[in-house]
Amino acid sequence: MAPRCEVCGRKIEGEVYRRVIEGAKLIVCRRCAKYGEASWEPEAKPRRPKVHARRPKSRSFLDEVERYRVIEGYGRVVKEARERMGLTPRELAERLGEKESVVKRIEREELVPDMVLVGKLRTVLKVELLAPSEETSPSAQPKLRRPTLGELLKRGGA
């Protein structure tokens, strides 16, 4: 497709002229080239740096999230912290950027806060609502092992 003159709008057939007209760099036809002061060359486009994909970390985000759970009695903890700060449920909701009903449901433990809301509550109320999950905590899991042959013989013979 043939370019159009940026001054008169005609299709440019033949040579394309690059002229500076009243400070603007324009592509013009032969007729309009006389209005320009000087020619100009197109600037090379700056090269964008290559973006390298990040290597995934050894643990995925979901694995990390599953390592923690919301503590028992989280509603009471939130309510006591809110009252200690002298806030109403509405005022706390405004500070969290949530609805008042969300705060009330958390305090009644009808709504378990997600990780984002737990972070907001931690920041505003200065409370920790997460604890290591019992399923993934190595100290909480009993060590299950099979008895040795010697242990079995002792039980049977004694």
mmCIF file of C-alpha atoms in Angstrom:
data_model
loop_
_atom_site.group_PDB
_atom_site.id
_atom_site.type_symbol
_atom_site.label_atom_id
_atom_site.label_comp_id
_atom_site.label_asym_id
_atom_site.label_seq_id
_atom_site.Cartn_x
_atom_site.Cartn_y
_atom_site.Cartn_z
ATOM 1 C CA MET A 1 0.000 0.000 0.000
ATOM 2 C CA ALA A 2 1.426 3.349 -1.021
ATOM 3 C CA PRO A 3 1.950 5.874 1.794
ATOM 4 C CA ARG A 4 0.006 9.124 1.843
ATOM 5 C CA CYS A 5 1.478 12.607 2.046
ATOM 6 C CA GLU A 6 1.072 13.935 5.559
ATOM 7 C CA VAL A 7 0.495 17.467 4.245
ATOM 8 C CA CYS A 8 -1.896 17.143 1.288
ATOM 9 C CA GLY A 9 -3.130 13.580 1.820
ATOM 10 C CA ARG A 10 -2.394 12.343 -1.714
ATOM 11 C CA LYS A 11 -0.957 8.877 -2.327
ATOM 12 C CA ILE A 12 2.771 9.173 -2.772
ATOM 13 C CA GLU A 13 3.823 7.612 -6.048
ATOM 14 C CA GLY A 14 7.512 7.409 -6.646
ATOM 15 C CA GLU A 15 10.019 8.870 -4.203
ATOM 16 C CA VAL A 16 9.049 9.522 -0.599
ATOM 17 C CA TYR A 17 10.458 12.691 0.981
ATOM 18 C CA ARG A 18 11.151 13.154 4.669
ATOM 19 C CA ARG A 19 11.029 16.834 5.582
ATOM 20 C CA VAL A 20 10.893 18.933 8.743
ATOM 21 C CA ILE A 21 7.949 21.317 8.358
ATOM 22 C CA GLU A 22 7.335 23.764 11.228
ATOM 23 C CA GLY A 23 9.285 21.511 13.571
ATOM 24 C CA ALA A 24 7.385 18.307 12.701
ATOM 25 C CA LYS A 25 9.035 15.379 10.956
ATOM 26 C CA LEU A 26 6.674 14.479 8.088
ATOM 27 C CA ILE A 27 6.572 12.076 5.168
ATOM 28 C CA VAL A 28 5.524 14.118 2.114
ATOM 29 C CA CYS A 29 5.144 13.940 -1.652
ATOM 30 C CA ARG A 30 7.439 15.716 -4.151
ATOM 31 C CA ARG A 31 5.075 18.720 -4.385
ATOM 32 C CA CYS A 32 4.936 19.300 -0.623
ATOM 33 C CA ALA A 33 8.663 18.676 -0.090
ATOM 34 C CA LYS A 34 9.333 22.342 -0.974
ATOM 35 C CA TYR A 35 7.658 23.422 2.304
ATOM 36 C CA GLY A 36 10.225 21.576 4.382
ATOM 37 C CA GLU A 37 13.513 22.844 5.743
ATOM 38 C CA ALA A 38 15.640 19.740 5.952
ATOM 39 C CA SER A 39 15.433 16.015 5.528
ATOM 40 C CA TRP A 40 15.550 13.543 8.347
ATOM 41 C CA GLU A 41 16.297 9.845 8.686
ATOM 42 C CA PRO A 42 14.090 7.492 10.653
ATOM 43 C CA GLU A 43 15.525 6.624 14.035
ATOM 44 C CA ALA A 44 16.321 3.034 14.707
ATOM 45 C CA LYS A 45 13.828 1.584 17.137
ATOM 46 C CA PRO A 46 15.395 0.952 20.509
ATOM 47 C CA ARG A 47 15.858 -2.729 21.162
ATOM 48 C CA ARG A 48 13.897 -4.091 24.018
ATOM 49 C CA PRO A 49 15.875 -6.151 26.470
ATOM 50 C CA LYS A 50 15.059 -9.815 26.306
ATOM 51 C CA VAL A 51 12.906 -11.001 29.146
ATOM 52 C CA HIS A 52 14.040 -14.320 30.503
ATOM 53 C CA ALA A 53 11.526 -16.637 32.038
ATOM 54 C CA ARG A 54 12.086 -17.193 35.724
ATOM 55 C CA ARG A 55 12.858 -20.636 36.883
ATOM 56 C CA PRO A 56 10.230 -22.038 39.156
ATOM 57 C CA LYS A 57 11.297 -22.256 42.763
ATOM 58 C CA SER A 58 11.602 -25.608 44.407
ATOM 59 C CA ARG A 59 8.249 -25.194 46.130
ATOM 60 C CA SER A 60 5.204 -23.813 44.419
ATOM 61 C CA PHE A 61 3.062 -21.080 45.952
ATOM 62 C CA LEU A 62 0.286 -23.580 46.603
ATOM 63 C CA ASP A 63 2.663 -25.837 48.521
ATOM 64 C CA GLU A 64 3.575 -22.880 50.727
ATOM 65 C CA VAL A 65 -0.092 -21.963 51.284
ATOM 66 C CA GLU A 66 -0.943 -25.528 52.244
ATOM 67 C CA ARG A 67 1.749 -25.457 54.937
ATOM 68 C CA TYR A 68 -0.361 -23.041 56.989
ATOM 69 C CA ARG A 69 -3.898 -22.973 58.303
ATOM 70 C CA VAL A 70 -6.059 -20.375 60.021
ATOM 71 C CA ILE A 71 -5.885 -20.808 63.806
ATOM 72 C CA GLU A 72 -8.718 -22.081 65.979
ATOM 73 C CA GLY A 73 -10.774 -19.231 67.464
ATOM 74 C CA TYR A 74 -9.696 -16.747 64.785
ATOM 75 C CA GLY A 75 -13.008 -14.877 65.111
ATOM 76 C CA ARG A 76 -12.447 -14.162 68.790
ATOM 77 C CA VAL A 77 -8.868 -13.018 68.090
ATOM 78 C CA VAL A 78 -10.065 -10.582 65.405
ATOM 79 C CA LYS A 79 -12.913 -9.239 67.537
ATOM 80 C CA GLU A 80 -10.703 -8.707 70.616
ATOM 81 C CA ALA A 81 -8.017 -6.961 68.559
ATOM 82 C CA ARG A 82 -10.624 -4.724 66.892
ATOM 83 C CA GLU A 83 -12.138 -3.785 70.259
ATOM 84 C CA ARG A 84 -8.683 -3.216 71.762
ATOM 85 C CA MET A 85 -8.038 -0.662 68.993
ATOM 86 C CA GLY A 86 -11.436 0.963 69.652
ATOM 87 C CA LEU A 87 -12.765 0.253 66.160
ATOM 88 C CA THR A 88 -16.293 -0.606 65.092
ATOM 89 C CA PRO A 89 -16.795 -3.391 62.529
ATOM 90 C CA ARG A 90 -17.527 -0.698 59.924
ATOM 91 C CA GLU A 91 -14.294 1.210 60.700
ATOM 92 C CA LEU A 92 -12.239 -1.987 60.507
ATOM 93 C CA ALA A 93 -13.897 -2.889 57.215
ATOM 94 C CA GLU A 94 -12.983 0.526 55.787
ATOM 95 C CA ARG A 95 -9.356 0.096 56.829
ATOM 96 C CA LEU A 96 -9.283 -3.370 55.258
ATOM 97 C CA GLY A 97 -11.033 -2.275 52.077
ATOM 98 C CA GLU A 98 -13.770 -4.843 52.707
ATOM 99 C CA LYS A 99 -17.479 -4.805 53.492
ATOM 100 C CA GLU A 100 -18.704 -4.576 57.073
ATOM 101 C CA SER A 101 -20.526 -7.893 56.606
ATOM 102 C CA VAL A 102 -17.184 -9.602 55.860
ATOM 103 C CA VAL A 103 -15.749 -8.424 59.197
ATOM 104 C CA LYS A 104 -18.853 -9.553 61.086
ATOM 105 C CA ARG A 105 -18.840 -12.968 59.398
ATOM 106 C CA ILE A 106 -15.157 -13.454 60.253
ATOM 107 C CA GLU A 107 -15.803 -12.546 63.893
ATOM 108 C CA ARG A 108 -18.666 -15.083 64.020
ATOM 109 C CA GLU A 109 -16.385 -17.597 62.242
ATOM 110 C CA GLU A 110 -18.894 -17.987 59.424
ATOM 111 C CA LEU A 111 -16.180 -16.963 56.948
ATOM 112 C CA VAL A 112 -12.617 -18.267 56.971
ATOM 113 C CA PRO A 113 -10.387 -15.464 55.637
ATOM 114 C CA ASP A 114 -8.232 -16.234 52.622
ATOM 115 C CA MET A 115 -4.489 -15.534 52.599
ATOM 116 C CA VAL A 116 -4.933 -11.996 51.250
ATOM 117 C CA LEU A 117 -7.437 -11.083 53.962
ATOM 118 C CA VAL A 118 -5.250 -12.719 56.624
ATOM 119 C CA GLY A 119 -2.436 -10.426 55.466
ATOM 120 C CA LYS A 120 -4.668 -7.349 55.676
ATOM 121 C CA LEU A 121 -5.822 -8.316 59.178
ATOM 122 C CA ARG A 122 -2.195 -8.895 60.223
ATOM 123 C CA THR A 123 -1.244 -5.420 59.004
ATOM 124 C CA VAL A 124 -4.193 -3.509 60.478
ATOM 125 C CA LEU A 125 -4.811 -5.384 63.730
ATOM 126 C CA LYS A 126 -1.266 -6.664 64.358
ATOM 127 C CA VAL A 127 -2.530 -10.222 64.915
ATOM 128 C CA GLU A 128 -1.255 -13.536 63.539
ATOM 129 C CA LEU A 129 -4.030 -15.792 62.299
ATOM 130 C CA LEU A 130 -1.870 -18.480 60.678
ATOM 131 C CA ALA A 131 -0.245 -21.517 62.226
ATOM 132 C CA PRO A 132 1.695 -24.378 60.620
ATOM 133 C CA SER A 133 -0.666 -27.001 59.297
ATOM 134 C CA GLU A 134 -0.651 -30.146 61.413
ATOM 135 C CA GLU A 135 -0.590 -32.413 58.364
ATOM 136 C CA THR A 136 2.651 -30.903 57.083
ATOM 137 C CA SER A 137 4.388 -30.077 60.351
ATOM 138 C CA PRO A 138 7.093 -32.724 60.853
ATOM 139 C CA SER A 139 6.999 -32.439 64.653
ATOM 140 C CA ALA A 140 3.220 -32.969 64.754
ATOM 141 C CA GLN A 141 3.320 -36.165 62.734
ATOM 142 C CA PRO A 142 3.900 -39.335 64.737
ATOM 143 C CA LYS A 143 6.745 -41.428 63.470
ATOM 144 C CA LEU A 144 5.224 -44.595 62.078
ATOM 145 C CA ARG A 145 7.605 -47.445 61.568
ATOM 146 C CA ARG A 146 7.386 -51.161 61.360
ATOM 147 C CA PRO A 147 8.679 -53.182 64.278
ATOM 148 C CA THR A 148 11.950 -54.969 63.763
ATOM 149 C CA LEU A 149 12.170 -58.758 63.638
ATOM 150 C CA GLY A 150 13.792 -58.755 67.081
ATOM 151 C CA GLU A 151 10.910 -56.711 68.552
ATOM 152 C CA LEU A 152 8.382 -59.131 67.086
ATOM 153 C CA LEU A 153 10.229 -62.140 68.524
ATOM 154 C CA LYS A 154 10.389 -60.491 71.954
ATOM 155 C CA ARG A 155 6.631 -59.840 71.952
ATOM 156 C CA GLY A 156 5.762 -63.347 70.828
ATOM 157 C CA GLY A 157 8.167 -65.166 73.116
ATOM 158 C CA ALA A 158 7.696 -63.157 76.288
#
